[in-house]
Amino acid sequence: MQTKSLLSFLALASVPLASAGNGNGNGHDKGSGKSCSHKGLDWYAKKAGLKYFGAATDSPGQRERAGLESAYPKYDEIMWKSGEFGQTTPTNGQKWLFTEPTQGTFNFTEGDIVVSLAHQHHKLLRCHALVWHSQLAPWVEAGTWTKDELRSVIVSHITNVMTHYKGQCYAWDVVNEAFNEDGTYRESVFSTVLGGDEFIQLAFETASKLDPQAKLYYNDYNLESPSAKTEAVRKLVRQLQNKKIKIDGVGLQAHLTAESRPTLDEHVAAIKGFAELGVEVALTELDVRLEMPANATNLAQQKEAYKNAVGACVQVDGCIGVTIWDFYDPFSWVPAVFPGEGAALLWFDDFSRHPAYEGVVEALTNKTQGYNGKGPRGVKRWVA
């Protein structure tokens, strides 16, 4: 999640209350007049050759800050029982701030709630995130570390967290958001003390020893179209590969804006650029925010943005799955971080669906422009 996401977590109480009336997760799209097929997005994704279509979620204890307890039953029905999602990621509970709030004292309560629900409902689990400059425990940032001390801190943290969750995570976001937009390393306690190359290599080396079955990802935002940042991440992947350090995937967070969305071709080019290095690619935190209020124009733009992103993933063999960053607008991080923007997900406050839901279904059923009769994995066109 982007740098300001801690603010969104702390400010959840300011998110407007849901109007949890008679809206229904299997109802008509708000503003579209269309009724969607209800097999579930994960079903469509797997028919299209992907491993999963998922949604991140928080523990109920964290969601209580939004004051939306009355919405929980419907939310939980869609999240866990509807068949819409085959995968989840704990939005906050596995981050450093929560797992090691004071040095050497570990607390897995929040992460364990989501992990337990994922296993109970047979959802694939992506785990997030081990080393990140944001939502970092204050003691890490405040410390005056020698190189050896900070190396020890990183190794201890990764060791304890990954050992606790060993065997439960399909993938881990090992390092999150280490680059600036120009491709230089972001300034953080990790890059300042150790240098970008060293702390990232240390994190991946450590992670690779602790859970050999887990896929290890580098995860970042603004990787959805070719840029200096995408080239820097490609260089990082090659560096790790050349040093024989395990890296299995690159996560494209895909926090997008409806009014200035990447094109389908830009998405495809970025995904291909990583996939050709032999690593998996996934859209890990997809949402598309609007300038509020939502209206027919920006909802149509949002639909196109979702359609382009998901359609590109389906077209490129190396792209294995899509996770939206929660699915229910009142639980989105966006309004607290970007005042005047919101409605970034696929379900409105009343649990009716955005027109963008149809855009995702279209992308997953080979209706996105760019298909020529077969899907990327040799799957012929099919009709739901």
mmCIF file of C-alpha atoms in Angstrom:
data_model
loop_
_atom_site.group_PDB
_atom_site.id
_atom_site.type_symbol
_atom_site.label_atom_id
_atom_site.label_comp_id
_atom_site.label_asym_id
_atom_site.label_seq_id
_atom_site.Cartn_x
_atom_site.Cartn_y
_atom_site.Cartn_z
ATOM 1 C CA MET A 1 0.000 0.000 0.000
ATOM 2 C CA GLN A 2 1.205 3.501 -0.695
ATOM 3 C CA THR A 3 3.192 5.556 1.809
ATOM 4 C CA LYS A 4 0.239 7.374 3.320
ATOM 5 C CA SER A 5 -1.681 4.203 4.118
ATOM 6 C CA LEU A 6 -0.919 4.463 7.841
ATOM 7 C CA LEU A 7 -2.888 7.689 7.817
ATOM 8 C CA SER A 8 -5.798 5.857 6.247
ATOM 9 C CA PHE A 9 -5.743 3.179 8.914
ATOM 10 C CA LEU A 10 -5.596 5.685 11.748
ATOM 11 C CA ALA A 11 -8.258 7.841 10.135
ATOM 12 C CA LEU A 12 -10.790 5.115 9.391
ATOM 13 C CA ALA A 13 -13.130 6.706 11.869
ATOM 14 C CA SER A 14 -13.541 9.611 9.455
ATOM 15 C CA VAL A 15 -14.832 7.401 6.649
ATOM 16 C CA PRO A 16 -18.526 8.108 5.999
ATOM 17 C CA LEU A 17 -20.970 5.587 7.413
ATOM 18 C CA ALA A 18 -22.410 3.025 5.056
ATOM 19 C CA SER A 19 -25.984 3.125 3.964
ATOM 20 C CA ALA A 20 -26.415 -0.599 4.512
ATOM 21 C CA GLY A 21 -30.000 -0.775 3.394
ATOM 22 C CA ASN A 22 -31.494 -3.277 0.964
ATOM 23 C CA GLY A 23 -28.518 -3.235 -1.378
ATOM 24 C CA ASN A 24 -27.235 -6.666 -2.224
ATOM 25 C CA GLY A 25 -23.999 -8.045 -3.432
ATOM 26 C CA ASN A 26 -25.789 -9.902 -6.197
ATOM 27 C CA GLY A 27 -27.940 -6.991 -7.296
ATOM 28 C CA HIS A 28 -27.914 -4.652 -10.248
ATOM 29 C CA ASP A 29 -25.023 -2.292 -10.888
ATOM 30 C CA LYS A 30 -25.629 1.179 -9.525
ATOM 31 C CA GLY A 31 -26.112 3.474 -12.475
ATOM 32 C CA SER A 32 -25.702 0.782 -15.128
ATOM 33 C CA GLY A 33 -29.138 -0.827 -15.306
ATOM 34 C CA LYS A 34 -27.498 -4.191 -15.978
ATOM 35 C CA SER A 35 -27.698 -7.413 -14.071
ATOM 36 C CA CYS A 36 -24.419 -9.319 -13.739
ATOM 37 C CA SER A 37 -23.834 -13.033 -13.904
ATOM 38 C CA HIS A 38 -23.255 -14.332 -10.403
ATOM 39 C CA LYS A 39 -20.777 -17.157 -10.722
ATOM 40 C CA GLY A 40 -18.188 -15.021 -8.914
ATOM 41 C CA LEU A 41 -15.083 -13.197 -10.073
ATOM 42 C CA ASP A 42 -12.781 -15.980 -8.880
ATOM 43 C CA TRP A 43 -14.654 -18.469 -11.069
ATOM 44 C CA TYR A 44 -14.256 -16.220 -14.103
ATOM 45 C CA ALA A 45 -10.572 -15.651 -13.300
ATOM 46 C CA LYS A 46 -9.837 -19.358 -13.132
ATOM 47 C CA LYS A 47 -11.712 -19.973 -16.386
ATOM 48 C CA ALA A 48 -9.445 -17.306 -17.903
ATOM 49 C CA GLY A 49 -6.335 -19.159 -16.701
ATOM 50 C CA LEU A 50 -5.496 -17.127 -13.605
ATOM 51 C CA LYS A 51 -4.726 -18.676 -10.222
ATOM 52 C CA TYR A 52 -7.157 -16.446 -8.321
ATOM 53 C CA PHE A 53 -9.205 -13.289 -8.070
ATOM 54 C CA GLY A 54 -9.099 -11.982 -4.516
ATOM 55 C CA ALA A 55 -9.781 -9.133 -2.127
ATOM 56 C CA ALA A 56 -7.735 -7.890 0.805
ATOM 57 C CA THR A 57 -9.492 -7.542 4.136
ATOM 58 C CA ASP A 58 -8.864 -6.395 7.700
ATOM 59 C CA SER A 59 -9.822 -8.003 10.978
ATOM 60 C CA PRO A 60 -13.192 -6.898 12.407
ATOM 61 C CA GLY A 61 -11.322 -5.181 15.236
ATOM 62 C CA GLN A 62 -9.613 -2.842 12.789
ATOM 63 C CA ARG A 63 -12.784 -2.277 10.759
ATOM 64 C CA GLU A 64 -14.653 -1.137 13.881
ATOM 65 C CA ARG A 65 -12.860 2.188 13.552
ATOM 66 C CA ALA A 66 -15.134 2.938 10.601
ATOM 67 C CA GLY A 67 -18.246 2.562 12.742
ATOM 68 C CA LEU A 68 -19.808 0.051 10.351
ATOM 69 C CA GLU A 69 -20.617 -2.904 12.590
ATOM 70 C CA SER A 70 -24.110 -3.177 11.075
ATOM 71 C CA ALA A 71 -22.577 -3.888 7.678
ATOM 72 C CA TYR A 72 -20.496 -6.862 8.826
ATOM 73 C CA PRO A 73 -22.928 -9.734 8.076
ATOM 74 C CA LYS A 74 -23.417 -8.714 4.452
ATOM 75 C CA TYR A 75 -19.742 -7.875 4.077
ATOM 76 C CA ASP A 76 -18.675 -11.237 5.461
ATOM 77 C CA GLU A 77 -21.156 -13.073 3.261
ATOM 78 C CA ILE A 78 -19.660 -11.511 0.118
ATOM 79 C CA MET A 79 -16.068 -11.786 1.314
ATOM 80 C CA TRP A 80 -16.095 -15.398 2.438
ATOM 81 C CA LYS A 81 -19.155 -17.205 1.097
ATOM 82 C CA SER A 82 -20.246 -15.701 -2.228
ATOM 83 C CA GLY A 83 -17.577 -17.254 -4.446
ATOM 84 C CA GLU A 84 -16.478 -13.815 -5.622
ATOM 85 C CA PHE A 85 -12.990 -14.205 -4.132
ATOM 86 C CA GLY A 86 -10.614 -17.141 -3.966
ATOM 87 C CA GLN A 87 -7.749 -15.325 -2.272
ATOM 88 C CA THR A 88 -7.157 -12.701 0.385
ATOM 89 C CA THR A 89 -4.400 -10.581 1.931
ATOM 90 C CA PRO A 90 -4.424 -9.145 5.474
ATOM 91 C CA THR A 91 -4.544 -5.422 4.742
ATOM 92 C CA ASN A 92 -2.743 -4.303 7.898
ATOM 93 C CA GLY A 93 -2.366 -7.063 10.460
ATOM 94 C CA GLN A 94 0.968 -8.522 9.283
ATOM 95 C CA LYS A 95 2.789 -5.198 8.963
ATOM 96 C CA TRP A 96 5.712 -4.333 11.249
ATOM 97 C CA LEU A 97 3.732 -1.779 13.257
ATOM 98 C CA PHE A 98 1.365 -4.525 14.413
ATOM 99 C CA THR A 99 3.581 -7.623 14.478
ATOM 100 C CA GLU A 100 6.558 -6.144 16.382
ATOM 101 C CA PRO A 101 5.346 -2.947 18.062
ATOM 102 C CA THR A 102 8.278 -2.965 20.480
ATOM 103 C CA GLN A 103 11.636 -4.551 19.839
ATOM 104 C CA GLY A 104 11.576 -8.288 20.368
ATOM 105 C CA THR A 105 7.897 -8.355 21.387
ATOM 106 C CA PHE A 106 5.712 -9.941 18.724
ATOM 107 C CA ASN A 107 1.933 -9.760 18.437
ATOM 108 C CA PHE A 108 0.196 -11.728 15.695
ATOM 109 C CA THR A 109 -3.387 -11.214 16.851
ATOM 110 C CA GLU A 110 -4.657 -9.047 13.982
ATOM 111 C CA GLY A 111 -2.932 -11.025 11.256
ATOM 112 C CA ASP A 112 -4.036 -14.337 12.723
ATOM 113 C CA ILE A 113 -7.709 -13.380 12.516
ATOM 114 C CA VAL A 114 -7.577 -12.917 8.747
ATOM 115 C CA VAL A 115 -5.300 -15.923 8.252
ATOM 116 C CA SER A 116 -7.688 -18.109 10.243
ATOM 117 C CA LEU A 117 -10.686 -16.931 8.223
ATOM 118 C CA ALA A 118 -8.807 -17.543 4.988
ATOM 119 C CA HIS A 119 -8.074 -21.128 5.976
ATOM 120 C CA GLN A 120 -11.576 -21.692 7.315
ATOM 121 C CA HIS A 121 -13.067 -20.612 3.982
ATOM 122 C CA HIS A 122 -10.384 -22.231 1.804
ATOM 123 C CA LYS A 123 -8.966 -19.001 0.407
ATOM 124 C CA LEU A 124 -5.438 -18.730 -0.969
ATOM 125 C CA LEU A 125 -3.397 -16.380 1.215
ATOM 126 C CA ARG A 126 -0.942 -13.697 0.098
ATOM 127 C CA CYS A 127 0.976 -12.339 3.094
ATOM 128 C CA HIS A 128 1.959 -8.671 3.392
ATOM 129 C CA ALA A 129 4.502 -7.135 4.158
ATOM 130 C CA LEU A 130 7.839 -7.886 5.829
ATOM 131 C CA VAL A 131 10.075 -4.836 5.244
ATOM 132 C CA TRP A 132 8.501 -1.466 4.489
ATOM 133 C CA HIS A 133 9.378 2.094 5.399
ATOM 134 C CA SER A 134 5.740 2.946 6.226
ATOM 135 C CA GLN A 135 3.505 1.514 8.974
ATOM 136 C CA LEU A 136 6.833 0.741 10.573
ATOM 137 C CA ALA A 137 7.101 0.423 14.355
ATOM 138 C CA PRO A 138 8.364 3.763 15.721
ATOM 139 C CA TRP A 139 11.259 2.115 17.547
ATOM 140 C CA VAL A 140 12.792 1.083 14.211
ATOM 141 C CA GLU A 141 12.686 4.577 12.751
ATOM 142 C CA ALA A 142 13.830 6.233 15.965
ATOM 143 C CA GLY A 143 16.820 3.978 16.515
ATOM 144 C CA THR A 144 20.394 5.080 15.949
ATOM 145 C CA TRP A 145 21.609 1.892 14.324
ATOM 146 C CA THR A 146 24.970 0.609 13.263
ATOM 147 C CA LYS A 147 24.910 -1.529 10.136
ATOM 148 C CA ASP A 148 25.302 -4.717 12.149
ATOM 149 C CA GLU A 149 22.506 -3.724 14.521
ATOM 150 C CA LEU A 150 20.040 -2.949 11.758
ATOM 151 C CA ARG A 151 20.926 -6.153 9.924
ATOM 152 C CA SER A 152 20.111 -8.029 13.122
ATOM 153 C CA VAL A 153 16.806 -6.158 13.485
ATOM 154 C CA ILE A 154 15.752 -7.062 9.930
ATOM 155 C CA VAL A 155 16.759 -10.708 10.262
ATOM 156 C CA SER A 156 15.024 -11.070 13.627
ATOM 157 C CA HIS A 157 11.805 -9.505 12.381
ATOM 158 C CA ILE A 158 11.580 -11.585 9.206
ATOM 159 C CA THR A 159 12.547 -14.751 11.065
ATOM 160 C CA ASN A 160 9.892 -14.383 13.741
ATOM 161 C CA VAL A 161 7.068 -13.339 11.409
ATOM 162 C CA MET A 162 7.742 -15.901 8.698
ATOM 163 C CA THR A 163 8.272 -18.684 11.224
ATOM 164 C CA HIS A 164 4.896 -17.901 12.797
ATOM 165 C CA TYR A 165 3.130 -18.109 9.430
ATOM 166 C CA LYS A 166 5.290 -20.837 7.872
ATOM 167 C CA GLY A 167 3.391 -23.069 5.490
ATOM 168 C CA GLN A 168 0.312 -20.833 5.445
ATOM 169 C CA CYS A 169 1.233 -18.207 2.831
ATOM 170 C CA TYR A 170 1.187 -18.750 -0.902
ATOM 171 C CA ALA A 171 3.383 -15.666 -1.225
ATOM 172 C CA TRP A 172 5.043 -12.955 0.868
ATOM 173 C CA ASP A 173 5.595 -9.331 -0.086
ATOM 174 C CA VAL A 174 9.154 -9.344 1.238
ATOM 175 C CA VAL A 175 10.080 -5.732 0.431
ATOM 176 C CA ASN A 176 7.501 -3.040 -0.229
ATOM 177 C CA GLU A 177 7.928 0.326 -2.008
ATOM 178 C CA ALA A 178 11.710 0.720 -1.980
ATOM 179 C CA PHE A 179 11.950 3.003 -5.046
ATOM 180 C CA ASN A 180 11.202 6.603 -5.946
ATOM 181 C CA GLU A 181 9.498 7.463 -9.216
ATOM 182 C CA ASP A 182 12.836 8.265 -10.883
ATOM 183 C CA GLY A 183 14.181 4.811 -10.084
ATOM 184 C CA THR A 184 16.421 5.825 -7.185
ATOM 185 C CA TYR A 185 16.104 4.171 -3.808
ATOM 186 C CA ARG A 186 13.585 5.756 -1.471
ATOM 187 C CA GLU A 187 15.099 7.339 1.627
ATOM 188 C CA SER A 188 14.298 5.213 4.665
ATOM 189 C CA VAL A 189 16.030 3.962 7.775
ATOM 190 C CA PHE A 190 16.893 0.821 5.803
ATOM 191 C CA SER A 191 18.412 2.513 2.754
ATOM 192 C CA THR A 192 20.127 5.217 4.826
ATOM 193 C CA VAL A 193 21.959 2.816 7.128
ATOM 194 C CA LEU A 194 22.525 -0.152 4.820
ATOM 195 C CA GLY A 195 21.962 1.103 1.288
ATOM 196 C CA GLY A 196 19.146 -0.061 -0.963
ATOM 197 C CA ASP A 197 20.938 -3.014 -2.502
ATOM 198 C CA GLU A 198 22.066 -4.443 0.813
ATOM 199 C CA PHE A 199 18.830 -4.270 2.800
ATOM 200 C CA ILE A 200 16.777 -5.732 -0.054
ATOM 201 C CA GLN A 201 19.239 -8.557 -0.642
ATOM 202 C CA LEU A 202 19.342 -9.281 3.084
ATOM 203 C CA ALA A 203 15.539 -9.392 3.287
ATOM 204 C CA PHE A 204 15.187 -11.808 0.367
ATOM 205 C CA GLU A 205 18.090 -13.996 1.500
ATOM 206 C CA THR A 206 16.585 -14.273 4.970
ATOM 207 C CA ALA A 207 13.066 -14.963 3.712
ATOM 208 C CA SER A 208 14.251 -17.674 1.339
ATOM 209 C CA LYS A 209 15.647 -19.734 4.227
ATOM 210 C CA LEU A 210 12.506 -19.622 6.348
ATOM 211 C CA ASP A 211 9.674 -20.858 4.144
ATOM 212 C CA PRO A 212 10.982 -22.493 0.964
ATOM 213 C CA GLN A 213 7.446 -23.108 -0.313
ATOM 214 C CA ALA A 214 6.369 -19.449 -0.207
ATOM 215 C CA LYS A 215 6.720 -17.271 -3.285
ATOM 216 C CA LEU A 216 8.822 -14.186 -2.541
ATOM 217 C CA TYR A 217 7.688 -10.890 -4.107
ATOM 218 C CA TYR A 218 8.905 -7.342 -4.476
ATOM 219 C CA ASN A 219 5.791 -5.111 -4.292
ATOM 220 C CA ASP A 220 5.329 -1.460 -5.341
ATOM 221 C CA TYR A 221 2.928 1.090 -6.824
ATOM 222 C CA ASN A 222 3.187 2.937 -10.170
ATOM 223 C CA LEU A 223 4.594 -0.131 -11.908
ATOM 224 C CA GLU A 224 1.553 -0.425 -14.175
ATOM 225 C CA SER A 225 3.101 1.253 -17.215
ATOM 226 C CA PRO A 226 6.727 1.426 -18.397
ATOM 227 C CA SER A 227 8.768 4.059 -16.553
ATOM 228 C CA ALA A 228 12.064 4.717 -14.808
ATOM 229 C CA LYS A 229 10.577 2.999 -11.770
ATOM 230 C CA THR A 230 9.659 -0.175 -13.649
ATOM 231 C CA GLU A 231 13.172 -0.284 -15.102
ATOM 232 C CA ALA A 232 14.660 0.056 -11.623
ATOM 233 C CA VAL A 233 12.580 -2.883 -10.386
ATOM 234 C CA ARG A 234 13.569 -4.931 -13.430
ATOM 235 C CA LYS A 235 17.210 -4.165 -12.604
ATOM 236 C CA LEU A 236 16.617 -5.268 -9.013
ATOM 237 C CA VAL A 237 15.144 -8.576 -10.151
ATOM 238 C CA ARG A 238 18.142 -9.226 -12.392
ATOM 239 C CA GLN A 239 20.562 -8.320 -9.586
ATOM 240 C CA LEU A 240 18.942 -10.799 -7.220
ATOM 241 C CA GLN A 241 18.844 -13.476 -9.887
ATOM 242 C CA ASN A 242 22.509 -12.922 -10.758
ATOM 243 C CA LYS A 243 23.414 -13.357 -7.088
ATOM 244 C CA LYS A 244 21.305 -16.537 -6.919
ATOM 245 C CA ILE A 245 18.991 -14.909 -4.373
ATOM 246 C CA LYS A 246 15.431 -16.220 -4.578
ATOM 247 C CA ILE A 247 12.824 -13.844 -5.976
ATOM 248 C CA ASP A 248 9.657 -15.330 -7.428
ATOM 249 C CA GLY A 249 7.442 -12.410 -8.286
ATOM 250 C CA VAL A 250 6.755 -8.715 -8.710
ATOM 251 C CA GLY A 251 3.566 -7.240 -7.291
ATOM 252 C CA LEU A 252 1.992 -4.331 -9.137
ATOM 253 C CA GLN A 253 -0.130 -2.602 -6.508
ATOM 254 C CA ALA A 254 -2.261 -0.891 -9.177
ATOM 255 C CA HIS A 255 -3.644 1.996 -7.116
ATOM 256 C CA LEU A 256 -5.093 3.823 -10.112
ATOM 257 C CA THR A 257 -7.173 6.920 -10.844
ATOM 258 C CA ALA A 258 -10.140 6.733 -13.179
ATOM 259 C CA GLU A 259 -9.434 10.055 -14.855
ATOM 260 C CA SER A 260 -5.787 9.272 -15.750
ATOM 261 C CA ARG A 261 -5.675 5.516 -16.104
ATOM 262 C CA PRO A 262 -3.036 3.515 -18.009
ATOM 263 C CA THR A 263 -4.065 2.118 -21.364
ATOM 264 C CA LEU A 264 -4.405 -1.603 -21.996
ATOM 265 C CA ASP A 265 -1.188 -1.535 -24.042
ATOM 266 C CA GLU A 266 0.708 0.219 -21.244
ATOM 267 C CA HIS A 267 -0.440 -2.378 -18.740
ATOM 268 C CA VAL A 268 0.531 -5.220 -21.062
ATOM 269 C CA ALA A 269 3.975 -3.738 -21.732
ATOM 270 C CA ALA A 270 4.720 -3.316 -18.022
ATOM 271 C CA ILE A 271 3.578 -6.824 -17.124
ATOM 272 C CA LYS A 272 5.509 -8.364 -20.002
ATOM 273 C CA GLY A 273 8.613 -6.453 -18.940
ATOM 274 C CA PHE A 274 8.620 -8.300 -15.618
ATOM 275 C CA ALA A 275 7.328 -11.640 -16.866
ATOM 276 C CA GLU A 276 10.121 -11.929 -19.425
ATOM 277 C CA LEU A 277 12.572 -12.048 -16.520
ATOM 278 C CA GLY A 278 11.025 -15.346 -15.467
ATOM 279 C CA VAL A 279 9.151 -14.127 -12.388
ATOM 280 C CA GLU A 280 5.454 -14.177 -11.606
ATOM 281 C CA VAL A 281 3.477 -10.957 -11.818
ATOM 282 C CA ALA A 282 0.314 -10.163 -9.867
ATOM 283 C CA LEU A 283 -1.922 -7.145 -9.415
ATOM 284 C CA THR A 284 -1.762 -7.011 -5.637
ATOM 285 C CA GLU A 285 -3.752 -3.981 -4.391
ATOM 286 C CA LEU A 286 -5.982 -2.930 -7.276
ATOM 287 C CA ASP A 287 -8.364 -0.039 -6.787
ATOM 288 C CA VAL A 288 -9.430 2.875 -9.011
ATOM 289 C CA ARG A 289 -10.351 6.065 -7.201
ATOM 290 C CA LEU A 290 -12.722 8.745 -8.479
ATOM 291 C CA GLU A 291 -13.096 12.458 -7.978
ATOM 292 C CA MET A 292 -16.276 12.540 -5.906
ATOM 293 C CA PRO A 293 -19.160 12.503 -6.346
ATOM 294 C CA ALA A 294 -19.427 9.421 -8.515
ATOM 295 C CA ASN A 295 -21.305 10.075 -11.741
ATOM 296 C CA ALA A 296 -21.956 8.373 -15.061
ATOM 297 C CA THR A 297 -18.803 9.818 -16.629
ATOM 298 C CA ASN A 298 -16.253 8.876 -14.003
ATOM 299 C CA LEU A 299 -17.886 5.514 -13.320
ATOM 300 C CA ALA A 300 -17.478 4.737 -17.025
ATOM 301 C CA GLN A 301 -13.828 5.785 -16.796
ATOM 302 C CA GLN A 302 -13.414 3.590 -13.736
ATOM 303 C CA LYS A 303 -14.948 0.650 -15.559
ATOM 304 C CA GLU A 304 -12.438 1.084 -18.378
ATOM 305 C CA ALA A 305 -9.555 1.305 -15.905
ATOM 306 C CA TYR A 306 -10.516 -1.946 -14.184
ATOM 307 C CA LYS A 307 -11.120 -3.602 -17.530
ATOM 308 C CA ASN A 308 -7.688 -2.562 -18.828
ATOM 309 C CA ALA A 309 -5.809 -3.696 -15.734
ATOM 310 C CA VAL A 310 -7.513 -7.065 -15.380
ATOM 311 C CA GLY A 311 -7.561 -7.631 -19.131
ATOM 312 C CA ALA A 312 -3.822 -7.069 -19.354
ATOM 313 C CA CYS A 313 -3.207 -9.603 -16.598
ATOM 314 C CA VAL A 314 -5.276 -12.160 -18.482
ATOM 315 C CA GLN A 315 -3.383 -11.498 -21.708
ATOM 316 C CA VAL A 316 0.148 -12.032 -20.343
ATOM 317 C CA ASP A 317 1.121 -15.569 -19.385
ATOM 318 C CA GLY A 318 3.263 -14.502 -16.430
ATOM 319 C CA CYS A 319 0.436 -12.640 -14.663
ATOM 320 C CA ILE A 320 -1.102 -15.094 -12.242
ATOM 321 C CA GLY A 321 -3.760 -13.232 -10.259
ATOM 322 C CA VAL A 322 -5.573 -10.077 -9.171
ATOM 323 C CA THR A 323 -6.270 -8.790 -5.655
ATOM 324 C CA ILE A 324 -8.448 -5.733 -5.088
ATOM 325 C CA TRP A 325 -7.600 -3.700 -1.976
ATOM 326 C CA ASP A 326 -10.780 -4.639 -0.102
ATOM 327 C CA PHE A 327 -14.005 -4.691 -2.116
ATOM 328 C CA TYR A 328 -16.399 -2.435 -0.160
ATOM 329 C CA ASP A 329 -16.068 1.338 -0.590
ATOM 330 C CA PRO A 330 -16.538 2.281 3.099
ATOM 331 C CA PHE A 331 -13.518 0.133 4.016
ATOM 332 C CA SER A 332 -11.238 1.715 1.399
ATOM 333 C CA TRP A 333 -8.135 3.617 2.481
ATOM 334 C CA VAL A 334 -8.663 6.205 -0.277
ATOM 335 C CA PRO A 335 -10.994 8.873 1.217
ATOM 336 C CA ALA A 336 -8.863 9.365 4.317
ATOM 337 C CA VAL A 337 -5.684 9.837 2.283
ATOM 338 C CA PHE A 338 -7.031 11.630 -0.805
ATOM 339 C CA PRO A 339 -9.692 14.129 0.311
ATOM 340 C CA GLY A 340 -12.384 14.539 -2.306
ATOM 341 C CA GLU A 341 -11.685 11.151 -3.873
ATOM 342 C CA GLY A 342 -13.225 7.758 -3.206
ATOM 343 C CA ALA A 343 -15.584 5.051 -4.523
ATOM 344 C CA ALA A 344 -12.467 3.125 -5.532
ATOM 345 C CA LEU A 345 -13.693 -0.452 -5.219
ATOM 346 C CA LEU A 346 -16.382 -2.653 -6.778
ATOM 347 C CA TRP A 347 -19.176 -2.483 -4.168
ATOM 348 C CA PHE A 348 -20.883 0.772 -3.124
ATOM 349 C CA ASP A 349 -21.924 1.653 0.448
ATOM 350 C CA ASP A 350 -25.288 -0.106 -0.022
ATOM 351 C CA PHE A 351 -23.588 -3.239 -1.416
ATOM 352 C CA SER A 352 -24.801 -2.642 -4.956
ATOM 353 C CA ARG A 353 -22.023 -3.132 -7.470
ATOM 354 C CA HIS A 354 -20.124 -0.567 -9.499
ATOM 355 C CA PRO A 355 -20.408 -0.699 -13.294
ATOM 356 C CA ALA A 356 -16.701 -1.579 -13.079
ATOM 357 C CA TYR A 357 -17.716 -5.037 -11.874
ATOM 358 C CA GLU A 358 -19.033 -5.681 -15.384
ATOM 359 C CA GLY A 359 -15.744 -4.366 -16.778
ATOM 360 C CA VAL A 360 -13.860 -6.951 -14.762
ATOM 361 C CA VAL A 361 -16.180 -9.718 -15.949
ATOM 362 C CA GLU A 362 -15.729 -8.553 -19.543
ATOM 363 C CA ALA A 363 -11.949 -8.642 -19.161
ATOM 364 C CA LEU A 364 -12.069 -12.132 -17.668
ATOM 365 C CA THR A 365 -14.334 -13.442 -20.421
ATOM 366 C CA ASN A 366 -12.077 -12.287 -23.261
ATOM 367 C CA LYS A 367 -14.153 -9.258 -24.249
ATOM 368 C CA THR A 368 -11.313 -6.817 -23.666
ATOM 369 C CA GLN A 369 -9.918 -5.283 -26.848
ATOM 370 C CA GLY A 370 -6.762 -7.059 -27.949
ATOM 371 C CA TYR A 371 -7.968 -10.672 -27.932
ATOM 372 C CA ASN A 372 -7.917 -12.511 -31.254
ATOM 373 C CA GLY A 373 -9.970 -15.583 -30.542
ATOM 374 C CA LYS A 374 -7.821 -17.154 -27.860
ATOM 375 C CA GLY A 375 -6.815 -16.210 -24.366
ATOM 376 C CA PRO A 376 -3.148 -15.876 -23.427
ATOM 377 C CA ARG A 377 -2.932 -19.456 -22.270
ATOM 378 C CA GLY A 378 -4.504 -20.929 -25.380
ATOM 379 C CA VAL A 379 -7.995 -20.754 -23.904
ATOM 380 C CA LYS A 380 -10.606 -20.251 -26.605
ATOM 381 C CA ARG A 381 -13.296 -17.641 -26.293
ATOM 382 C CA TRP A 382 -16.163 -18.872 -24.164
ATOM 383 C CA VAL A 383 -19.573 -17.645 -23.126
ATOM 384 C CA ALA A 384 -20.667 -17.549 -19.504
#
